[in-house]
Coordinates of C-alpha atoms and ligand atoms in Angstrom, one line a residue:
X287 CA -73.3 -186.3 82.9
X288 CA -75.1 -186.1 86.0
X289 CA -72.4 -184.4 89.0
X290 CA -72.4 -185.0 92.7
X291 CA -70.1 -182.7 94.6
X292 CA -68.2 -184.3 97.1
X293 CA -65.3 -183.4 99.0
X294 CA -61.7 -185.4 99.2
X295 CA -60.2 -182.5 101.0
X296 CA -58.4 -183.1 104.6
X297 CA -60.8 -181.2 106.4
X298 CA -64.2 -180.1 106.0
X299 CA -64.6 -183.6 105.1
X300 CA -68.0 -186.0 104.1
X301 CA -70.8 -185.3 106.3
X302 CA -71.7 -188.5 108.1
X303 CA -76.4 -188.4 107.4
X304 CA -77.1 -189.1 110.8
X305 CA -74.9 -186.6 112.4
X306 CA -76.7 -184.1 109.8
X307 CA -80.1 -185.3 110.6
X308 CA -79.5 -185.4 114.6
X309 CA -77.8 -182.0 114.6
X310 CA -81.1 -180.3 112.1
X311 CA -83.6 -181.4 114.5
X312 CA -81.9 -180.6 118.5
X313 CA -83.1 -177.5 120.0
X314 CA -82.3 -178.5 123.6
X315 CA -81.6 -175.9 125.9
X316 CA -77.5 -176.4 127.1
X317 CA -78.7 -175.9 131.0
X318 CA -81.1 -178.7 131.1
X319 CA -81.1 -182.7 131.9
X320 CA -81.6 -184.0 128.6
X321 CA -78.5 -181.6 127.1
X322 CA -76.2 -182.6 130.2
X323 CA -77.3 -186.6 129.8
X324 CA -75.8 -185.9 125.7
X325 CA -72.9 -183.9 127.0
X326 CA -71.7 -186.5 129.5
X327 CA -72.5 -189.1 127.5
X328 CA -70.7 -187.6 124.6
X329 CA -67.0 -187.2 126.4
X330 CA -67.4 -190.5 127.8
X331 CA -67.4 -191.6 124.7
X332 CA -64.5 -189.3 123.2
X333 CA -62.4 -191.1 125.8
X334 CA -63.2 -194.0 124.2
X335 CA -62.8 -192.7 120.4
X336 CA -59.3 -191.3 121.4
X337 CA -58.3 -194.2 123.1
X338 CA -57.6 -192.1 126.7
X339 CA -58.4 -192.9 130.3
X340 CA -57.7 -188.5 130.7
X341 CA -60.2 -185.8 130.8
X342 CA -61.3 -184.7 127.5
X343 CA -62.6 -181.6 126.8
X344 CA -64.8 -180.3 123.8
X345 CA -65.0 -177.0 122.5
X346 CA -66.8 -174.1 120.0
X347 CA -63.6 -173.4 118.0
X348 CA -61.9 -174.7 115.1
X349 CA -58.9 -177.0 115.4
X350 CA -56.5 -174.0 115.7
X351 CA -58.4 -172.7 118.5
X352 CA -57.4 -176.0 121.2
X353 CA -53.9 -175.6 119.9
X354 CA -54.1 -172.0 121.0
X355 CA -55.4 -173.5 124.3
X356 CA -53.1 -176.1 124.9
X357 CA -50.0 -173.3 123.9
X358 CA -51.7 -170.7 126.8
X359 CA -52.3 -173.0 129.8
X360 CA -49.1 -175.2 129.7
X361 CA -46.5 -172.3 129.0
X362 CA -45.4 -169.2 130.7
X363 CA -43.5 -166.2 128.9
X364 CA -40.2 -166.6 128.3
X365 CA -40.5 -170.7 128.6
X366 CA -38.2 -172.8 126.2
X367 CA -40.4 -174.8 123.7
X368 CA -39.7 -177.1 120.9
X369 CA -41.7 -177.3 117.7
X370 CA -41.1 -179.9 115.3
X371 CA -41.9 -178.6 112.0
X372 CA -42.0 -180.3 108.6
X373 CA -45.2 -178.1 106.9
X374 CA -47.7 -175.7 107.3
X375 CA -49.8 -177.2 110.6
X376 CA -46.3 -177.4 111.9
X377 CA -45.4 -173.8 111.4
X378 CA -48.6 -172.8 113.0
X379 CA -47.2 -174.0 116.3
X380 CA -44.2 -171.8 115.7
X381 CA -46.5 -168.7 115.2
X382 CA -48.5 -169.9 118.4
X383 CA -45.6 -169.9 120.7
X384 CA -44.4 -167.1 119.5
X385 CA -47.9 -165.1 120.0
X386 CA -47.5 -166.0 123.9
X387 CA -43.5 -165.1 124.1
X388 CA -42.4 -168.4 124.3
X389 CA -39.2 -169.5 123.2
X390 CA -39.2 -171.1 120.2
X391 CA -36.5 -173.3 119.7
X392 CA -37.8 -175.4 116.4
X393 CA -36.2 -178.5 114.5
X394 CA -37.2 -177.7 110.9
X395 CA -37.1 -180.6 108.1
X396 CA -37.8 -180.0 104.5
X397 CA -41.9 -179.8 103.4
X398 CA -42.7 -183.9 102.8
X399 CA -40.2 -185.1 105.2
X400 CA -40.4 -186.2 109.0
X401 CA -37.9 -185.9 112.1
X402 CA -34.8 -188.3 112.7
X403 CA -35.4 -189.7 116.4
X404 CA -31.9 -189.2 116.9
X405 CA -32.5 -185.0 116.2
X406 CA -35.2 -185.0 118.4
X407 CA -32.9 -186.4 121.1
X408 CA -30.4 -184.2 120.3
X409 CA -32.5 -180.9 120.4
X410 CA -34.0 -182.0 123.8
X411 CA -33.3 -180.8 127.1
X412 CA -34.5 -180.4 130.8
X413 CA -35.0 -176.8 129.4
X414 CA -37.5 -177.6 127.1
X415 CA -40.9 -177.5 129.1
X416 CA -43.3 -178.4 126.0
X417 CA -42.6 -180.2 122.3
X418 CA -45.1 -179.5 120.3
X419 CA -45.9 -181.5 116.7
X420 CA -48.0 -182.7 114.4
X421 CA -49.4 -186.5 114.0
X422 CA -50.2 -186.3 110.5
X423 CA -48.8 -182.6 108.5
X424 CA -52.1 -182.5 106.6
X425 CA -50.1 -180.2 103.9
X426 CA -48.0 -182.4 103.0
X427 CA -49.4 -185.9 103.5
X428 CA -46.5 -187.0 106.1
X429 CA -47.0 -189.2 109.0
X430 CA -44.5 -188.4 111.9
X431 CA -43.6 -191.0 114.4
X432 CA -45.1 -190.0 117.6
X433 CA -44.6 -193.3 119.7
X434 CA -40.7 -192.9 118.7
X435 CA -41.0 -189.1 119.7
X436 CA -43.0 -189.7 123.0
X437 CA -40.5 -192.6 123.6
X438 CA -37.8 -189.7 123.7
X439 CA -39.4 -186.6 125.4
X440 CA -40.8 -189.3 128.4
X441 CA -37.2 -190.4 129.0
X442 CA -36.9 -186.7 130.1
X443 CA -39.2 -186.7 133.1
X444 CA -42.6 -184.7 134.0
X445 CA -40.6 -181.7 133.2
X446 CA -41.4 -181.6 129.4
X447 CA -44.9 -182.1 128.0
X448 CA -45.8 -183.7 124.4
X449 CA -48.6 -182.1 123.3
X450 CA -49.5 -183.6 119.6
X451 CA -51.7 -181.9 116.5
X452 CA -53.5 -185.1 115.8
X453 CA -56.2 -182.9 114.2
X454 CA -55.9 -185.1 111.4
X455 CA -54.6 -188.1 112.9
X456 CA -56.9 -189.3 115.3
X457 CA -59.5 -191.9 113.3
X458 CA -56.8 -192.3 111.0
X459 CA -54.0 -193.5 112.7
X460 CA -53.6 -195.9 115.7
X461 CA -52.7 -194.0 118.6
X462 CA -51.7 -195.1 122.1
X463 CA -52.2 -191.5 123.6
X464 CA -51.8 -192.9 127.6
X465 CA -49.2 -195.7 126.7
X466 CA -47.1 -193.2 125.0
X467 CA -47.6 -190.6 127.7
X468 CA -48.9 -187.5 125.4
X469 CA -49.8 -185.1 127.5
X470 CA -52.5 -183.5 125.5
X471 CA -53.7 -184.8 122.2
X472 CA -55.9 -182.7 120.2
X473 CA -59.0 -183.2 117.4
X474 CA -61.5 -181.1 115.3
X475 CA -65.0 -182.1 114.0
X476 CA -64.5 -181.4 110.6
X477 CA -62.1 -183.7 110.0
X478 CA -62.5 -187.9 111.2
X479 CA -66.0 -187.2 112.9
X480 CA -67.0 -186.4 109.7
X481 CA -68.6 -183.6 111.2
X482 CA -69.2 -179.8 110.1
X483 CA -66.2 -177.5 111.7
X484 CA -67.3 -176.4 115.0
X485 CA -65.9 -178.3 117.5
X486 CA -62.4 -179.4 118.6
X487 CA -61.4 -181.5 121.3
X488 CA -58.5 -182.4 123.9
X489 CA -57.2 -185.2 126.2
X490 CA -55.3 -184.2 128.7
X491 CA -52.6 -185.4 131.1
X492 CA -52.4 -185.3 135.2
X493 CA -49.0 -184.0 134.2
X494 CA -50.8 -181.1 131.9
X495 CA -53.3 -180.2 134.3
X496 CA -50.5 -179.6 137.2
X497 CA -48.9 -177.5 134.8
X498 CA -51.7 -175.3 134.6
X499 CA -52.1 -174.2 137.9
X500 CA -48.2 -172.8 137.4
X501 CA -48.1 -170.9 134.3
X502 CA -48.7 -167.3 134.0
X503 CA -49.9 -166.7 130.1
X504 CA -53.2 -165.3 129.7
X505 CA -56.3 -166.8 129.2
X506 CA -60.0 -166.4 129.3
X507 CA -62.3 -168.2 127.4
X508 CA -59.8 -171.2 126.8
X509 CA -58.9 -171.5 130.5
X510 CA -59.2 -175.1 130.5
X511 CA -58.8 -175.7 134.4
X512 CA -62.5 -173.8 134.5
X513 CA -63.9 -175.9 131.2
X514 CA -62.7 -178.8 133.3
X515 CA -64.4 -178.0 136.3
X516 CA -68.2 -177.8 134.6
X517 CA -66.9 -180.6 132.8
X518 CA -67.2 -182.7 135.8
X519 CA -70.9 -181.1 136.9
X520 CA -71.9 -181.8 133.2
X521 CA -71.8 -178.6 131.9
X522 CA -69.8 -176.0 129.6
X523 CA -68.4 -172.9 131.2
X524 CA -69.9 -171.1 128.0
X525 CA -72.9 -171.7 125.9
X526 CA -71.7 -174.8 124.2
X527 CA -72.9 -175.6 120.4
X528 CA -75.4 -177.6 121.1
X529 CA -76.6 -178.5 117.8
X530 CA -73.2 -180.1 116.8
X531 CA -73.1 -181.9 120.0
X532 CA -76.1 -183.5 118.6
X533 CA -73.8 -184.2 115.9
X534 CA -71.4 -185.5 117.5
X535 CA -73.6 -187.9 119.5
X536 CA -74.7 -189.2 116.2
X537 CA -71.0 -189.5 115.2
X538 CA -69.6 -191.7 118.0
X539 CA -72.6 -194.1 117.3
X540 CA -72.0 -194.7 114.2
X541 CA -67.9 -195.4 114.6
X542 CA -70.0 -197.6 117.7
X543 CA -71.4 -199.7 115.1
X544 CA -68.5 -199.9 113.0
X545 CA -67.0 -202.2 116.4
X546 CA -70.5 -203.6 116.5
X547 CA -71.1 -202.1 119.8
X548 CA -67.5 -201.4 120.8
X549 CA -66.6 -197.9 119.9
X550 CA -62.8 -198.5 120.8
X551 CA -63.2 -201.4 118.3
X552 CA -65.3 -198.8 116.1
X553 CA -62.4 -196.7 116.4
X554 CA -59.5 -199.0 115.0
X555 CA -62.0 -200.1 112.4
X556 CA -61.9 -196.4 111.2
X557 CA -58.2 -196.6 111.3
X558 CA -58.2 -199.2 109.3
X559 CA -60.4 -198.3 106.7
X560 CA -58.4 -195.4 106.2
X561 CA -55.2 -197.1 106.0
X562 CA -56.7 -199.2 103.3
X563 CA -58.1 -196.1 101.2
X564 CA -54.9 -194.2 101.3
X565 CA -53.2 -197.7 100.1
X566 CA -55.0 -198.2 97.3
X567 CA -54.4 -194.6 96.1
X568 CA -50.7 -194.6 96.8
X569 CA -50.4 -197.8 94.6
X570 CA -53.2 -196.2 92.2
X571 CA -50.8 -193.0 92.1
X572 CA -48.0 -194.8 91.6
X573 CA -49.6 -197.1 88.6
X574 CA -50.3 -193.7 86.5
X575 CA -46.4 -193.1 87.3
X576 CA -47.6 -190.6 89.7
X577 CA -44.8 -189.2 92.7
X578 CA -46.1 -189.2 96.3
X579 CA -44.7 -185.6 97.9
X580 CA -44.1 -187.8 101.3
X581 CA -41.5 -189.8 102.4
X582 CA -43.3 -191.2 105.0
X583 CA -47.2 -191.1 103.9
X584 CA -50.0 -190.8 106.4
X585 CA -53.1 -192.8 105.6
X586 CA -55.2 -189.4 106.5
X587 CA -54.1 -188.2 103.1
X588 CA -52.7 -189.1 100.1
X589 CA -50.1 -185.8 98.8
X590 CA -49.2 -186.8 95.0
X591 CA -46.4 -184.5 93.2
X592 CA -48.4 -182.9 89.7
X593 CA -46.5 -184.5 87.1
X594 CA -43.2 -182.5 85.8
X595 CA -44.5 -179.0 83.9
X596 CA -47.9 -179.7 85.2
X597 CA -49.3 -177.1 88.0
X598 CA -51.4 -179.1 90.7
X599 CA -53.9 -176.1 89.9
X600 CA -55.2 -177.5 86.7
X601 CA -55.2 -180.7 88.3
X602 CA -57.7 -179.8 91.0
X603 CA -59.5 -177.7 88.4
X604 CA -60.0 -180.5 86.1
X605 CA -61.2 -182.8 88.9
X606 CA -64.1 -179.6 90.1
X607 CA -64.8 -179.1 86.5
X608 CA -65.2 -182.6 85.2
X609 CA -66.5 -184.3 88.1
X610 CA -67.5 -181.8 90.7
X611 CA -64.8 -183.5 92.9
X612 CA -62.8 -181.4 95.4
X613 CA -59.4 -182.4 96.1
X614 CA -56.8 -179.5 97.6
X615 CA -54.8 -178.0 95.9
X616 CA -50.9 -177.4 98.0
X617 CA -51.0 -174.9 100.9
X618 CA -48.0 -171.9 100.7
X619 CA -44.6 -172.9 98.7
X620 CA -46.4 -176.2 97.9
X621 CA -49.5 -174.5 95.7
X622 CA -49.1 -175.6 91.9
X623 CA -46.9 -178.0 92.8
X624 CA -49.0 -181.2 94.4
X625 CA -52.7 -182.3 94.9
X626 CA -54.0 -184.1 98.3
X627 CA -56.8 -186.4 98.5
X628 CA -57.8 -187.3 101.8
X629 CA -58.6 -190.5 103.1
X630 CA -59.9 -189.1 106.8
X631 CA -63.6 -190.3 108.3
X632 CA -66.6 -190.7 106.0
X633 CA -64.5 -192.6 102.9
X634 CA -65.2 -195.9 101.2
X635 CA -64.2 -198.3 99.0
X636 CA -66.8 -196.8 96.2
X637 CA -65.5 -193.2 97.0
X638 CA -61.8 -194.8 96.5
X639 CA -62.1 -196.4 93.1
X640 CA -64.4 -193.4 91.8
X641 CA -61.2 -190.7 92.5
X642 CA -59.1 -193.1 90.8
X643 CA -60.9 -193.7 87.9
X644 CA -61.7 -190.1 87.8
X645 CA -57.6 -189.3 88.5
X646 CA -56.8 -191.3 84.9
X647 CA -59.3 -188.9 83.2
X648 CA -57.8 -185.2 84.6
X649 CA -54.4 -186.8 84.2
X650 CA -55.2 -187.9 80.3
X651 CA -56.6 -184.2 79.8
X652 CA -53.6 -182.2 82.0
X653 CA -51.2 -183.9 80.2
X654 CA -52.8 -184.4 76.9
X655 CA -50.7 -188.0 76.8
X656 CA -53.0 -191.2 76.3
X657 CA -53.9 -193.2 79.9
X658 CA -54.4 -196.7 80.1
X659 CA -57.2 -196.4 81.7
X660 CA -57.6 -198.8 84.3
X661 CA -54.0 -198.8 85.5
X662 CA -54.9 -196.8 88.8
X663 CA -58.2 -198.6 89.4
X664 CA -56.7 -201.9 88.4
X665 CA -53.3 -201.2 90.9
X666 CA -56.2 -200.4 93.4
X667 CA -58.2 -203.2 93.1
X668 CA -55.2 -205.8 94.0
X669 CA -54.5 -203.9 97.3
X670 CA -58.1 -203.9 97.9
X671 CA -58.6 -207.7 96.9
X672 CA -55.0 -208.6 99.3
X673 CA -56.4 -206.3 102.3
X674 CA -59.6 -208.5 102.4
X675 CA -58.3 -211.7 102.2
X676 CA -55.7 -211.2 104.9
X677 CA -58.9 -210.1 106.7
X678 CA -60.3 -213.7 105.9
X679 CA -57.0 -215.7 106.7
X680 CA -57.5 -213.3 110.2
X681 CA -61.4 -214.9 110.9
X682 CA -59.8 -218.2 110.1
X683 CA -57.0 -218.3 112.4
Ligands
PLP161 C1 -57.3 -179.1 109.9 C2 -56.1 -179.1 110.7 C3 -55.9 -178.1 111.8 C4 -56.9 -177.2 112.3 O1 -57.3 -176.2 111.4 P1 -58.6 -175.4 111.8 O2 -58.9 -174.8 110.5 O3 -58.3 -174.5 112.8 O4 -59.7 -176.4 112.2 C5 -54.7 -178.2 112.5 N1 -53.8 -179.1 112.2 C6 -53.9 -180.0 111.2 C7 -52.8 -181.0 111.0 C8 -55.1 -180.0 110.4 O5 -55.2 -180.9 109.4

């Protein structure tokens, strides 16, 4: 048959057309008015798209590069942190304090797991200047409870900052970044923009910003107070990437239109969808007997353990090879031993049932057992059918 390759993995994710389109044909120049009308209009909307009355800031680097940032301007050497850890995004913190001499104390919990609130308490203290975690642990499929954490880490004052890794979470999860009081809150492109990799983006804090005129760790390009201040003449310090601004533009439209005109509606609509994609393949997982590797699973992707004397690898082979579908295989420790489909931006309903149906095939060939077939997409198809008519009871109240 017939194969079109398309990617379930948590980042790059599905390219949104009209993001590819606007970003093919821009050739603006960044120091002109028609580039400075895209960029300003482009971080008025991120405020909107993260949900954040704060500054937010967009910049050429991956993901990893704004956590670098956010680790540089808010610490000095020598300043107590604490990273909350529960898989590889969150052991990338670790390596980033470190890099900078912070340091590190870290609350550690096994890979699929998430923090007790009452840990988290107990590891804090008017020592700890910064906590730094995770939203969503994209290896591992966890959702971590950030309200409960920022609940806990306010109680202490201005003197500690919560800076969250929602690289994965934002457009995925509903997030009250200024309600909460997270200081900074951090994105990428490639993941719910549904945007090449290119960009990442911050919100951040009155509290963060103060911080920044005290610490002493070095920075050049990432120096946010001086991205801030061409911010607010409509400009980048540094060339920006123009073309995926374009992109971006075209992004924050279309999540417009998915609110009908209200992009913070657009927003919670994305949320949604994905909370309803990742449902149906938890309970389509589940059906084919299927484990889930998180306790407490994130609806930016779906982690599912490979059944027992089954490496993952074949798994994700079998669903490259048969149906030129990527799903990701575990990161580290975790390779061979689960597969992750990801829920995050561009995903459907169609896109939803397809992996399924496609899920009973692999499975019926990994394991060489018979599948009734139908039992994920069936399992699917209630959630789907109960998700909808909730919506309908909703339009009727
Ligand atoms: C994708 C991702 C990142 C960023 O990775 P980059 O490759 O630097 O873009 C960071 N944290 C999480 C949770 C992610 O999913």
């Amino acid at each position: 048959m017939l194969h079109k390759n398309r990617l379930f993995t948590p980042g790059p994710t599905p390219l949104l057309p009209a993001a590819q389109t606007a970003m093919a044909s821009f050739t603006a120049h960044h120091r002109t008015a028609d580039f400075r009308a895209l960029f300003q209009r482009v971080l008025a909307d991120m405020k909107e798209f993260i949900g954040t009355k704060n500054d937010v800031l967009v910049l050429a680097c991956s993901g990893t590069g704004v956590m670098e940032a956010s680790v540089s301007n808010l610490t000095s050497p020598g300043d107590k942190v604490l990273v909350l850890t529960a898989g590889k995004f969150g052991e990338r913190w670790t390596g980033l304090a470190k890099a900078f001499g912070c340091h590190v104390e870290v609350l550690e919990v096994p890979y699929g797991q998430t923090f007790s609130l009452d840990d988290v308490r107990a590891r804090l203290n008017h020592q700890v200047r910064a906590v730094f975690v995770q939203a969503t642990e994209s290896s591992t499929g966890a959702r971590h409870d950030i309200e409960g954490i920022a609940k806990i880490v306010r109680a202490h004052g201005d003197e500690t900052l919560l800076v969250v890794d929602a690289i994965t979470g934002l457009g995925t999860t509903h997030l009250d970044v200024d309600g909460w009081g997270v200081d900074v809150i951090i994105g990428g492109s490639q993941k719910a923009l549904m945007m090449p990799p290119g960009l990442a983006y911050c919100a951040v804090s009155e509290r963060a910003w103060k911080r920044m005129d005290q610490t002493l760790s070095p920075r050049y390009y990432f120096d946010l107070r001086k991205e801030r201040k061409s911010a607010a003449k409509g400009e980048t310090a540094y060339t920006p990437a123009t073309s995926l601004f374009a992109a971006l533009g075209a992004a924050l439209e279309f999540v417009r239109g998915m609110g009908n005109g209200d992009l913070a509606k657009g927003r919670e609509e994305l949320v949604n969808n994905a909370e309803i994609c990742a449902e149906m393949t938890r309970a389509g997982a589940k059906a084919l007997g299927l484990k889930l590797y998180a306790a407490s699973p994130a609806a930016a992707l779906t982690a599912i353990c490979a059944p027992d004397g089954i490496d993952s690898s074949k798994i994700v082979k079998e669903f490259r090879e048969g149906f030129d579908a990527v799903v990701a295989n575990g990161q580290g420790e975790m390779k061979g031993k689960l597969f992750r489909i990801a829920h995050i931006g561009y995903y459907d309903y169609l896109d939803t049932i397809g992996i399924l149906g496609a899920l009973e095939h692999v499975l019926a060939k990994v394991t060489g057992k018979s599948i009734e077939y139908g039992a994920a997409v069936r399992a699917a198809q209630e959630v789907y059918a109960r998700t909808q008519s909730s919506k309908q009871q909703l339009v009727g109240a």
